[in-house]
Tab-separated table of C-alpha atoms in Angstrom:
chain	number	residue	atom	x	y	z
U	72	MET	CA	0.000	0.000	0.000
U	73	LYS	CA	1.362	3.408	-0.960
U	74	ARG	CA	2.467	5.520	2.020
U	75	VAL	CA	0.900	8.977	2.446
U	76	SER	CA	2.932	11.732	4.100
U	77	HIS	CA	1.539	13.661	7.094
U	78	LEU	CA	1.416	16.831	4.984
U	79	THR	CA	-0.441	15.045	2.173
U	80	ALA	CA	-2.886	13.537	4.624
U	81	LEU	CA	-3.479	16.918	6.204
U	82	ALA	CA	-4.081	18.477	2.786
U	83	LEU	CA	-6.547	15.729	1.891
U	84	LEU	CA	-8.340	16.193	5.195
U	85	VAL	CA	-8.625	19.964	4.694
U	86	GLY	CA	-9.929	19.441	1.158
U	87	LEU	CA	-12.440	16.859	2.325
U	88	THR	CA	-13.588	19.103	5.166
U	89	SER	CA	-14.016	22.002	2.761
U	90	SER	CA	-15.977	19.822	0.326
U	91	CYS	CA	-18.221	18.536	3.095
U	92	ALA	CA	-18.815	22.085	4.320
U	93	GLY	CA	-19.933	23.126	0.849
U	94	ALA	CA	-22.190	20.085	0.643
U	95	ALA	CA	-23.655	20.900	4.034
U	96	ASP	CA	-24.395	24.475	2.972
U	97	MET	CA	-26.410	23.213	0.014
U	98	ALA	CA	-27.972	20.328	1.929
U	99	ALA	CA	-30.437	22.750	3.481
U	100	SER	CA	-33.455	23.235	1.260
U	101	VAL	CA	-36.626	25.287	1.305
U	102	THR	CA	-39.778	25.393	-0.745
U	103	LEU	CA	-40.720	28.479	-2.712
U	104	GLN	CA	-43.481	29.259	-0.219
U	105	GLN	CA	-41.037	29.040	2.701
U	106	LEU	CA	-38.566	31.257	0.847
U	107	GLN	CA	-41.228	33.859	0.141
U	108	GLN	CA	-42.325	33.840	3.792
U	109	ARG	CA	-38.731	34.754	4.677
U	110	SER	CA	-38.711	37.515	2.019
U	111	GLY	CA	-36.031	35.566	0.188
U	112	ILE	CA	-35.025	35.409	-3.469
U	113	ALA	CA	-34.768	32.402	-5.794
U	114	ILE	CA	-31.772	32.287	-8.135
U	115	ASP	CA	-31.827	30.287	-11.368
U	116	THR	CA	-28.310	29.010	-12.104
U	117	ARG	CA	-29.127	27.650	-15.575
U	118	GLN	CA	-28.237	29.326	-18.849
U	119	SER	CA	-30.446	32.271	-19.778
U	120	ALA	CA	-32.208	30.397	-22.604
U	121	PHE	CA	-33.891	28.073	-20.084
U	122	TYR	CA	-34.582	30.922	-17.689
U	123	ASN	CA	-36.286	32.825	-20.544
U	124	GLY	CA	-38.603	29.977	-21.501
U	125	TRP	CA	-36.898	27.326	-23.604
U	126	PRO	CA	-37.588	23.837	-22.201
U	127	GLN	CA	-34.496	21.809	-21.359
U	128	ALA	CA	-36.227	18.767	-22.836
U	129	LEU	CA	-39.136	18.500	-25.253
U	130	ASN	CA	-42.419	19.096	-23.409
U	131	GLY	CA	-40.510	19.924	-20.227
U	132	PRO	CA	-41.253	22.862	-17.909
U	133	GLN	CA	-40.667	26.302	-19.395
U	134	GLY	CA	-39.440	29.428	-17.697
U	135	HIS	CA	-38.312	30.364	-14.210
U	136	GLU	CA	-39.735	30.515	-10.731
U	137	PRO	CA	-41.712	33.694	-9.866
U	138	ALA	CA	-39.427	36.710	-9.337
U	139	ALA	CA	-36.334	34.516	-9.623
U	140	LEU	CA	-33.067	36.113	-10.672
U	141	ASN	CA	-30.785	34.555	-13.264
U	142	LEU	CA	-27.166	34.034	-12.251
U	143	SER	CA	-25.925	31.373	-14.630
U	144	ALA	CA	-23.038	29.225	-13.459
U	145	GLY	CA	-21.658	29.640	-16.973
U	146	TRP	CA	-21.082	33.349	-16.338
U	147	LEU	CA	-18.888	32.940	-13.283
U	148	SER	CA	-15.581	32.684	-15.136
U	149	ALA	CA	-16.340	36.021	-16.819
U	150	MET	CA	-17.349	37.791	-13.606
U	151	SER	CA	-14.741	39.312	-11.319
U	152	ASP	CA	-15.491	39.603	-7.604
U	153	GLU	CA	-16.153	43.289	-8.171
U	154	GLN	CA	-18.630	42.565	-10.960
U	155	LEU	CA	-20.437	40.002	-8.838
U	156	ALA	CA	-20.616	42.511	-5.986
U	157	GLU	CA	-22.150	45.030	-8.382
U	158	TRP	CA	-24.671	42.410	-9.581
U	159	LEU	CA	-25.683	41.758	-5.966
U	160	LYS	CA	-26.035	45.487	-5.330
U	161	GLN	CA	-28.169	45.997	-8.456
U	162	HIS	CA	-30.535	43.268	-7.309
U	163	LYS	CA	-30.585	44.433	-3.672
U	164	LEU	CA	-29.094	41.243	-2.262
U	165	ALA	CA	-27.390	41.814	1.087
U	166	ALA	CA	-25.377	39.435	3.244
U	167	ASP	CA	-28.457	38.491	5.303
U	168	THR	CA	-30.843	38.045	2.354
U	169	PRO	CA	-32.085	34.429	2.192
U	170	VAL	CA	-31.470	32.980	-1.283
U	171	ALA	CA	-32.404	29.583	-2.717
U	172	LEU	CA	-30.658	28.205	-5.777
U	173	TYR	CA	-31.906	25.819	-8.408
U	174	GLY	CA	-30.471	24.193	-11.521
U	175	ALA	CA	-28.156	21.242	-12.047
U	176	ASP	CA	-26.259	20.167	-8.929
U	177	ARG	CA	-22.888	21.227	-10.324
U	178	GLU	CA	-24.303	24.631	-11.310
U	179	THR	CA	-25.843	25.359	-7.935
U	180	ARG	CA	-22.676	24.336	-6.083
U	181	ALA	CA	-20.536	26.632	-8.229
U	182	VAL	CA	-22.870	29.588	-7.720
U	183	SER	CA	-23.205	28.848	-4.011
U	184	ALA	CA	-19.429	28.932	-3.574
U	185	ARG	CA	-19.140	32.329	-5.276
U	186	LEU	CA	-22.042	33.787	-3.305
U	187	GLN	CA	-20.532	32.583	-0.050
U	188	LYS	CA	-17.237	34.162	-1.042
U	189	ALA	CA	-19.161	37.386	-1.778
U	190	GLY	CA	-20.517	37.369	1.777
U	191	LEU	CA	-24.018	35.890	1.519
U	192	LYS	CA	-24.819	33.924	4.682
U	193	HIS	CA	-28.155	32.204	4.040
U	194	ILE	CA	-27.951	30.017	0.918
U	195	SER	CA	-30.272	27.062	0.393
U	196	ALA	CA	-31.442	24.814	-2.394
U	197	LEU	CA	-34.946	25.370	-3.760
U	198	ALA	CA	-36.625	22.056	-3.005
U	199	ASP	CA	-39.610	22.355	-5.344
U	200	ALA	CA	-37.932	24.146	-8.264
U	201	LEU	CA	-39.756	23.778	-11.605
U	202	ALA	CA	-42.204	21.339	-9.981
U	203	GLU	CA	-45.309	23.404	-10.754
U	204	PRO	CA	-45.256	24.457	-14.445
U	205	GLN	CA	-48.316	26.685	-14.057
U	206	ARG	CA	-46.486	29.102	-11.769
U	207	LEU	CA	-43.398	29.511	-13.959
U	208	GLN	CA	-42.743	32.799	-15.752
U	209	LYS	CA	-41.235	33.202	-19.214
U	210	GLN	CA	-40.648	35.783	-21.904
U	211	PRO	CA	-43.748	36.077	-24.110
U	212	HIS	CA	-41.659	35.399	-27.217
U	213	PHE	CA	-38.609	33.559	-25.913
U	214	GLU	CA	-38.465	31.640	-29.195
U	215	GLN	CA	-37.275	34.749	-31.029
U	216	LEU	CA	-33.918	34.419	-29.278
U	217	VAL	CA	-32.571	30.966	-30.070
U	218	TYR	CA	-29.615	29.265	-28.396
U	219	PRO	CA	-26.757	27.296	-29.987
U	220	GLN	CA	-27.752	23.708	-29.160
U	221	TRP	CA	-31.323	24.340	-30.339
U	222	LEU	CA	-29.986	25.520	-33.690
U	223	ARG	CA	-27.609	22.556	-33.935
U	224	ASP	CA	-30.467	20.136	-33.176
U	225	LEU	CA	-32.603	21.847	-35.827
U	226	GLN	CA	-29.810	21.463	-38.372
U	227	GLN	CA	-29.522	17.766	-37.544
U	228	GLY	CA	-33.218	17.187	-38.099
U	229	LYS	CA	-34.046	16.525	-34.447
U	230	LYS	CA	-37.359	17.504	-32.921
U	231	VAL	CA	-37.076	20.890	-31.252
U	232	ALA	CA	-39.394	23.159	-29.298
U	233	ALA	CA	-40.814	26.168	-31.177
U	234	ALA	CA	-39.704	24.708	-34.505
U	235	PRO	CA	-40.074	26.795	-37.691
U	236	ALA	CA	-43.415	26.246	-39.398
U	237	GLY	CA	-41.866	25.781	-42.840
U	238	GLU	CA	-38.627	26.424	-44.679
U	239	TRP	CA	-35.837	28.024	-42.658
U	240	LYS	CA	-32.442	29.561	-43.376
U	241	VAL	CA	-29.472	30.696	-41.294
U	242	PHE	CA	-27.419	33.797	-42.120
U	243	GLU	CA	-24.447	35.545	-40.627
U	244	ALA	CA	-24.757	39.324	-40.826
U	245	GLY	CA	-21.770	41.641	-40.894
U	246	TRP	CA	-20.414	44.810	-42.419
U	247	GLY	CA	-18.515	44.438	-45.679
U	248	THR	CA	-16.810	41.377	-47.102
U	249	PRO	CA	-17.154	38.157	-45.077
U	250	LYS	CA	-13.552	38.078	-43.851
U	251	TYR	CA	-14.330	36.503	-40.478
U	252	TYR	CA	-17.003	34.282	-41.987
U	253	LEU	CA	-14.410	32.753	-44.339
U	254	LEU	CA	-12.334	31.602	-41.367
U	255	SER	CA	-15.184	30.230	-39.267
U	256	HIS	CA	-18.975	30.261	-39.390
U	257	ILE	CA	-22.002	28.205	-38.460
U	258	PRO	CA	-22.168	25.312	-40.955
U	259	GLY	CA	-24.723	25.947	-43.688
U	260	ALA	CA	-25.102	29.636	-42.922
U	261	GLY	CA	-25.305	32.193	-45.696
U	262	TYR	CA	-23.910	35.700	-45.417
U	263	ILE	CA	-25.670	39.075	-45.584
U	264	ASP	CA	-23.606	42.229	-45.926
U	265	THR	CA	-25.256	45.073	-44.001
U	266	ASN	CA	-24.385	47.314	-46.970
U	267	ASP	CA	-27.181	45.489	-48.796
U	268	VAL	CA	-29.830	46.659	-46.306
U	269	GLU	CA	-28.611	50.203	-45.528
U	270	SER	CA	-26.766	52.833	-47.523
U	271	GLU	CA	-25.142	56.251	-47.402
U	272	PRO	CA	-25.402	59.176	-46.986
U	273	LEU	CA	-27.186	58.561	-43.648
U	274	TRP	CA	-26.959	54.755	-43.475
U	275	ASN	CA	-30.725	54.488	-43.580
U	276	LYS	CA	-32.583	51.463	-44.862
U	277	VAL	CA	-32.205	50.939	-48.615
U	278	PRO	CA	-35.251	51.637	-50.843
U	279	ASP	CA	-37.829	48.866	-50.924
U	280	ASP	CA	-36.971	47.767	-54.458
U	281	LYS	CA	-33.344	47.080	-53.440
U	282	LEU	CA	-34.539	45.284	-50.347
U	283	LYS	CA	-36.790	43.131	-52.504
U	284	ALA	CA	-33.818	42.242	-54.728
U	285	LEU	CA	-31.738	41.176	-51.709
U	286	LEU	CA	-34.547	38.965	-50.428
U	287	ALA	CA	-34.930	37.318	-53.827
U	288	LYS	CA	-31.176	36.727	-54.139
U	289	SER	CA	-31.048	35.224	-50.659
U	290	GLY	CA	-33.980	32.888	-51.267
U	291	ILE	CA	-36.126	34.544	-48.608
U	292	ARG	CA	-39.912	34.633	-48.876
U	293	HIS	CA	-42.381	36.159	-46.426
U	294	ASP	CA	-42.972	32.684	-44.926
U	295	THR	CA	-39.304	31.690	-44.618
U	296	THR	CA	-38.030	31.499	-41.041
U	297	VAL	CA	-34.781	33.458	-40.976
U	298	ILE	CA	-32.290	32.854	-38.166
U	299	LEU	CA	-29.586	35.509	-37.940
U	300	TYR	CA	-26.369	35.823	-35.997
U	301	GLY	CA	-23.367	38.121	-36.082
U	302	ARG	CA	-19.914	38.667	-34.625
U	303	ASP	CA	-21.710	41.678	-33.186
U	304	VAL	CA	-25.289	41.024	-32.128
U	305	TYR	CA	-26.429	44.445	-33.296
U	306	ALA	CA	-25.343	43.760	-36.899
U	307	ALA	CA	-27.676	40.769	-36.996
U	308	ALA	CA	-30.369	42.769	-35.216
U	309	ARG	CA	-30.156	45.525	-37.837
U	310	VAL	CA	-30.803	43.012	-40.616
U	311	ALA	CA	-33.497	41.256	-38.570
U	312	GLN	CA	-35.466	44.419	-37.922
U	313	ILE	CA	-35.362	45.405	-41.592
U	314	LEU	CA	-36.533	41.922	-42.653
U	315	LEU	CA	-39.481	42.253	-40.276
U	316	TYR	CA	-40.257	45.638	-41.827
U	317	ALA	CA	-40.167	43.978	-45.254
U	318	GLY	CA	-42.720	41.417	-44.135
U	319	VAL	CA	-40.783	38.280	-43.198
U	320	LYS	CA	-43.067	36.775	-40.566
U	321	ASP	CA	-40.614	34.744	-38.471
U	322	VAL	CA	-37.202	36.311	-37.846
U	323	ARG	CA	-35.020	35.098	-34.991
U	324	LEU	CA	-31.652	35.973	-33.477
U	325	LEU	CA	-29.026	33.646	-32.089
U	326	ASP	CA	-28.835	35.095	-28.574
U	327	GLY	CA	-25.297	36.299	-27.944
U	328	GLY	CA	-24.318	35.778	-31.577
U	329	TRP	CA	-21.221	33.977	-32.819
U	330	LYS	CA	-19.656	34.186	-29.352
U	331	THR	CA	-22.175	31.748	-27.881
U	332	TRP	CA	-21.832	29.288	-30.778
U	333	SER	CA	-18.060	29.321	-30.428
U	334	ALA	CA	-18.242	28.943	-26.635
U	335	ALA	CA	-20.537	25.908	-27.039
U	336	ASP	CA	-17.761	24.160	-28.987
U	337	LEU	CA	-20.089	23.228	-31.836
U	338	PRO	CA	-18.991	22.407	-35.412
U	339	VAL	CA	-17.560	25.198	-37.547
U	340	GLY	CA	-17.676	25.761	-41.304
U	341	ARG	CA	-15.030	27.515	-43.407
U	342	GLY	CA	-14.818	29.084	-46.825
U	343	MET	CA	-17.300	30.858	-49.061
U	344	PRO	CA	-21.050	30.535	-48.475
U	345	GLU	CA	-22.984	28.096	-50.593
U	346	LYS	CA	-24.908	29.694	-53.427
U	347	MET	CA	-28.498	30.297	-52.367
U	348	THR	CA	-31.342	29.281	-54.629
U	349	PRO	CA	-33.111	32.563	-55.490
U	350	ALA	CA	-36.743	33.029	-54.486
U	351	PRO	CA	-38.832	33.806	-57.588
U	352	ASP	CA	-41.319	35.827	-55.534
U	353	PHE	CA	-41.500	37.178	-51.994
U	354	GLY	CA	-45.127	36.097	-51.877
U	355	ALA	CA	-46.452	39.258	-50.233
U	356	PRO	CA	-46.298	43.047	-50.682
U	357	ILE	CA	-43.154	44.862	-49.473
U	358	PRO	CA	-43.145	46.417	-46.922
U	359	GLY	CA	-45.340	44.078	-44.946
U	360	GLN	CA	-44.963	46.052	-41.709
U	361	PRO	CA	-44.170	49.673	-42.602
U	362	GLN	CA	-45.057	50.815	-39.061
U	363	LEU	CA	-41.835	49.248	-37.765
U	364	MET	CA	-39.701	51.984	-39.357
U	365	LEU	CA	-40.341	55.666	-38.611
U	366	GLY	CA	-39.230	58.802	-40.421
U	367	LEU	CA	-38.139	62.084	-38.859
U	368	GLU	CA	-41.563	63.723	-38.555
U	369	GLN	CA	-43.115	60.574	-37.129
U	370	ALA	CA	-40.316	60.451	-34.553
U	371	ARG	CA	-40.782	64.106	-33.681
U	372	ALA	CA	-44.471	63.437	-32.965
U	373	LEU	CA	-43.503	61.082	-30.112
U	374	LEU	CA	-41.639	63.681	-28.063
U	375	HIS	CA	-42.879	65.013	-24.693
U	376	ARG	CA	-45.757	62.562	-24.450
U	377	ARG	CA	-46.784	60.275	-21.600
U	378	ASP	CA	-48.277	57.718	-23.978
U	379	ALA	CA	-45.199	57.530	-26.199
U	380	SER	CA	-41.415	57.446	-25.972
U	381	LEU	CA	-38.679	58.304	-28.425
U	382	VAL	CA	-35.811	56.313	-26.946
U	383	SER	CA	-32.109	57.044	-27.359
U	384	VAL	CA	-30.135	53.797	-27.341
U	385	ARG	CA	-26.785	55.549	-27.044
U	386	SER	CA	-24.064	55.664	-24.421
U	387	TRP	CA	-24.390	58.229	-21.643
U	388	PRO	CA	-21.487	60.344	-23.025
U	389	GLU	CA	-23.313	60.491	-26.386
U	390	PHE	CA	-26.643	61.307	-24.743
U	391	ILE	CA	-25.241	64.275	-22.793
U	392	GLY	CA	-23.104	65.514	-25.685
U	393	THR	CA	-19.586	64.728	-24.484
U	394	THR	CA	-18.968	62.889	-27.758
U	395	SER	CA	-20.894	62.259	-30.979
U	396	GLY	CA	-19.816	58.626	-30.850
U	397	TYR	CA	-18.803	58.510	-34.533
U	398	SER	CA	-15.880	59.826	-36.555
U	399	TYR	CA	-18.225	60.770	-39.401
U	400	ILE	CA	-20.880	62.472	-37.224
U	401	LYS	CA	-19.617	65.850	-36.034
U	402	PRO	CA	-22.514	67.370	-34.000
U	403	LYS	CA	-22.701	66.377	-30.330
U	404	GLY	CA	-25.797	66.110	-28.179
U	405	ASP	CA	-29.078	64.300	-28.503
U	406	ILE	CA	-32.686	64.844	-29.477
U	407	ALA	CA	-34.337	67.255	-27.016
U	408	GLY	CA	-37.169	65.424	-25.267
U	409	ALA	CA	-35.877	61.932	-26.008
U	410	ARG	CA	-35.665	59.406	-23.172
U	411	TRP	CA	-32.460	57.558	-22.421
U	412	GLY	CA	-32.785	53.835	-23.077
U	413	HIS	CA	-29.223	52.897	-22.083
U	414	ALA	CA	-26.697	51.139	-24.331
U	415	GLY	CA	-23.089	50.648	-23.273
U	416	SER	CA	-19.746	52.298	-22.674
U	417	ASP	CA	-19.456	53.737	-26.191
U	418	SER	CA	-21.000	53.573	-29.659
U	419	THR	CA	-19.775	50.022	-30.291
U	420	HIS	CA	-20.908	48.365	-27.070
U	421	MET	CA	-24.231	47.313	-25.536
U	422	GLU	CA	-23.178	46.061	-22.095
U	423	ASP	CA	-26.275	47.502	-20.418
U	424	PHE	CA	-28.358	44.896	-22.259
U	425	HIS	CA	-26.031	41.907	-21.956
U	426	ASN	CA	-25.296	39.150	-19.512
U	427	PRO	CA	-21.592	38.345	-18.987
U	428	ASP	CA	-21.720	35.822	-21.870
U	429	GLY	CA	-23.217	38.362	-24.292
U	430	THR	CA	-26.779	37.034	-24.187
U	431	MET	CA	-29.785	39.238	-23.500
U	432	ARG	CA	-30.103	40.486	-19.938
U	433	SER	CA	-33.273	39.433	-18.120
U	434	ALA	CA	-36.532	41.041	-19.184
U	435	ASP	CA	-37.129	42.211	-15.603
U	436	ASP	CA	-33.787	44.026	-15.544
U	437	ILE	CA	-34.396	45.721	-18.891
U	438	THR	CA	-37.966	46.661	-17.958
U	439	ALA	CA	-36.753	48.277	-14.724
U	440	MET	CA	-33.973	50.117	-16.561
U	441	TRP	CA	-36.460	51.597	-19.023
U	442	LYS	CA	-39.160	52.310	-16.446
U	443	ALA	CA	-36.730	54.585	-14.571
U	444	TRP	CA	-36.826	56.813	-17.685
U	445	ASN	CA	-40.629	56.594	-18.095
U	446	ILE	CA	-40.411	54.067	-20.938
U	447	THR	CA	-43.153	51.459	-20.551
U	448	SER	CA	-44.721	48.662	-22.580
U	449	ASP	CA	-48.130	50.342	-22.874
U	450	GLN	CA	-46.654	53.264	-24.827
U	451	GLN	CA	-45.860	53.720	-28.489
U	452	VAL	CA	-42.082	53.303	-28.368
U	453	SER	CA	-39.527	54.032	-31.074
U	454	PHE	CA	-35.819	53.337	-30.586
U	455	TYR	CA	-32.961	55.142	-32.292
U	456	CYS	CA	-29.187	55.457	-31.962
U	457	GLY	CA	-26.599	56.954	-34.305
U	458	THR	CA	-27.498	55.032	-37.445
U	459	GLY	CA	-29.755	52.137	-36.407
U	460	TRP	CA	-27.743	49.141	-35.226
U	461	ARG	CA	-28.045	49.541	-31.458
U	462	ALA	CA	-31.656	50.676	-31.808
U	463	ALA	CA	-32.431	47.481	-33.723
U	464	GLU	CA	-30.959	45.330	-30.952
U	465	ALA	CA	-33.097	47.077	-28.329
U	466	PHE	CA	-36.100	46.629	-30.652
U	467	MET	CA	-35.478	42.877	-30.961
U	468	TYR	CA	-35.241	42.506	-27.179
U	469	ALA	CA	-38.453	44.484	-26.645
U	470	ARG	CA	-40.121	42.265	-29.232
U	471	ALA	CA	-39.018	39.113	-27.391
U	472	MET	CA	-40.385	40.686	-24.211
U	473	GLY	CA	-43.792	41.022	-25.845
U	474	TRP	CA	-43.851	44.803	-26.325
U	475	GLN	CA	-46.503	45.535	-28.939
U	476	HIS	CA	-46.150	49.078	-30.274
U	477	ILE	CA	-42.464	49.335	-31.113
U	478	SER	CA	-40.430	50.651	-34.021
U	479	VAL	CA	-37.055	52.080	-35.018
U	480	TYR	CA	-36.515	55.716	-35.970
U	481	ASP	CA	-34.211	54.884	-38.865
U	482	GLY	CA	-32.510	58.265	-39.318
U	483	GLY	CA	-31.503	58.544	-35.653
U	484	TRP	CA	-29.079	61.141	-34.376
U	485	TYR	CA	-27.242	61.255	-37.721
U	486	GLU	CA	-30.312	62.519	-39.565
U	487	TRP	CA	-31.644	64.689	-36.720
U	488	SER	CA	-28.326	66.492	-36.251
U	489	GLN	CA	-28.087	67.500	-39.922
U	490	ASP	CA	-30.717	70.231	-39.492
U	491	ALA	CA	-29.824	72.997	-37.007
U	492	LYS	CA	-33.539	73.753	-36.571
U	493	ASN	CA	-34.120	70.424	-34.817
U	494	PRO	CA	-34.024	70.923	-31.021
U	495	VAL	CA	-30.985	69.420	-29.291
U	496	SER	CA	-30.136	68.845	-25.623
U	497	ARG	CA	-26.670	68.726	-24.107
U	498	GLY	CA	-25.445	68.260	-20.556
U	499	GLU	CA	-26.504	66.187	-17.577
U	500	ARG	CA	-30.244	65.639	-17.266
U	501	GLY	CA	-32.718	63.140	-15.914
U	502	PRO	CA	-36.055	61.536	-16.807
U	503	ALA	CA	-38.036	64.692	-16.068
U	504	SER	CA	-36.402	66.402	-19.055
U	505	SER	CA	-38.552	64.374	-21.443
U	506	LEU	CA	-41.930	65.201	-19.878
């Protein structure tokens, strides 16, 4: 029998003790009713797709426990201690707040360990998690944000939840030539250059006849399900929103874009896209949903109203006029009377809307963020940014959340700032400035 040194034995004992302590912490369990009686919070440790409403197995339960937060175990490696502390602060979780975790055993243990390290003292397992499907909450249109394994299963001909009703196609969307696509892309995906859906001088949507030509070339009819992804989510969102305007009935985004496919370690294609079989006819008038794209005067009509919001999806420095955000847009400031819808740190980021893995932040978080600026789902809401990309991403998230009366002001700040007669605001200001 192999001898074990005293130091090795001590190390093994410490490790075993630590492991048992962690197991003991999670051995305690409470029901949802017990947790609520203690004013506690449930935390879903699964990936956001399942939290949002995708079933983990066909015909399985869908959604998350009432008022549960989503802290996916898969995010932990991307979250510093400081970022986790900020997440806890945002969600008003203090050291003495009772929390109950649910998800796979390995997921809950990983999250429990990080929460303990962050100072939380009362961590339990949720004993009856997902046991009562009728009480679960989900995004009204969770299916509009697909996840990598669902798409892979669809490609392999497996039965999937929320399957396309008919023919479907996958496209990568990006600006210019497909240089990254050539090196790696989702197998079978086509490629759409954003230059084919928007054009100078203001980078607005192309005329409808050019849009019709792109759809025909890409083999897209009004009843084709189109699944889009991008290296940047907002590139795919820009194309998606324009396809919806054109009249494509079922347009979906890969939540988190190429990053999530790559992280899932799924197969990768290389080289030029396969030639698409052209569609002889779109099968419906274009545009099918003209109300999804607003012009300048329509946008102006939404200002200073309680039943409507013109929403700036720009960084705070852009909103207050510290920077224009673009090398080719010189004027600084923002539309006077617009409400700030958040975005990210600059004109190329959307962190305010993203989980640590790049997927859409929870609907509750986004709703609260918008409500603070008097932006609510019962209003007529139109999003804009500099030239449309970030606005389109916010639009697609609102659509998944079930918001009904939404659109994109296509011209955005670029168009508005071209005319000195259009009112502009600069400097620090709050929600009251839009009333």
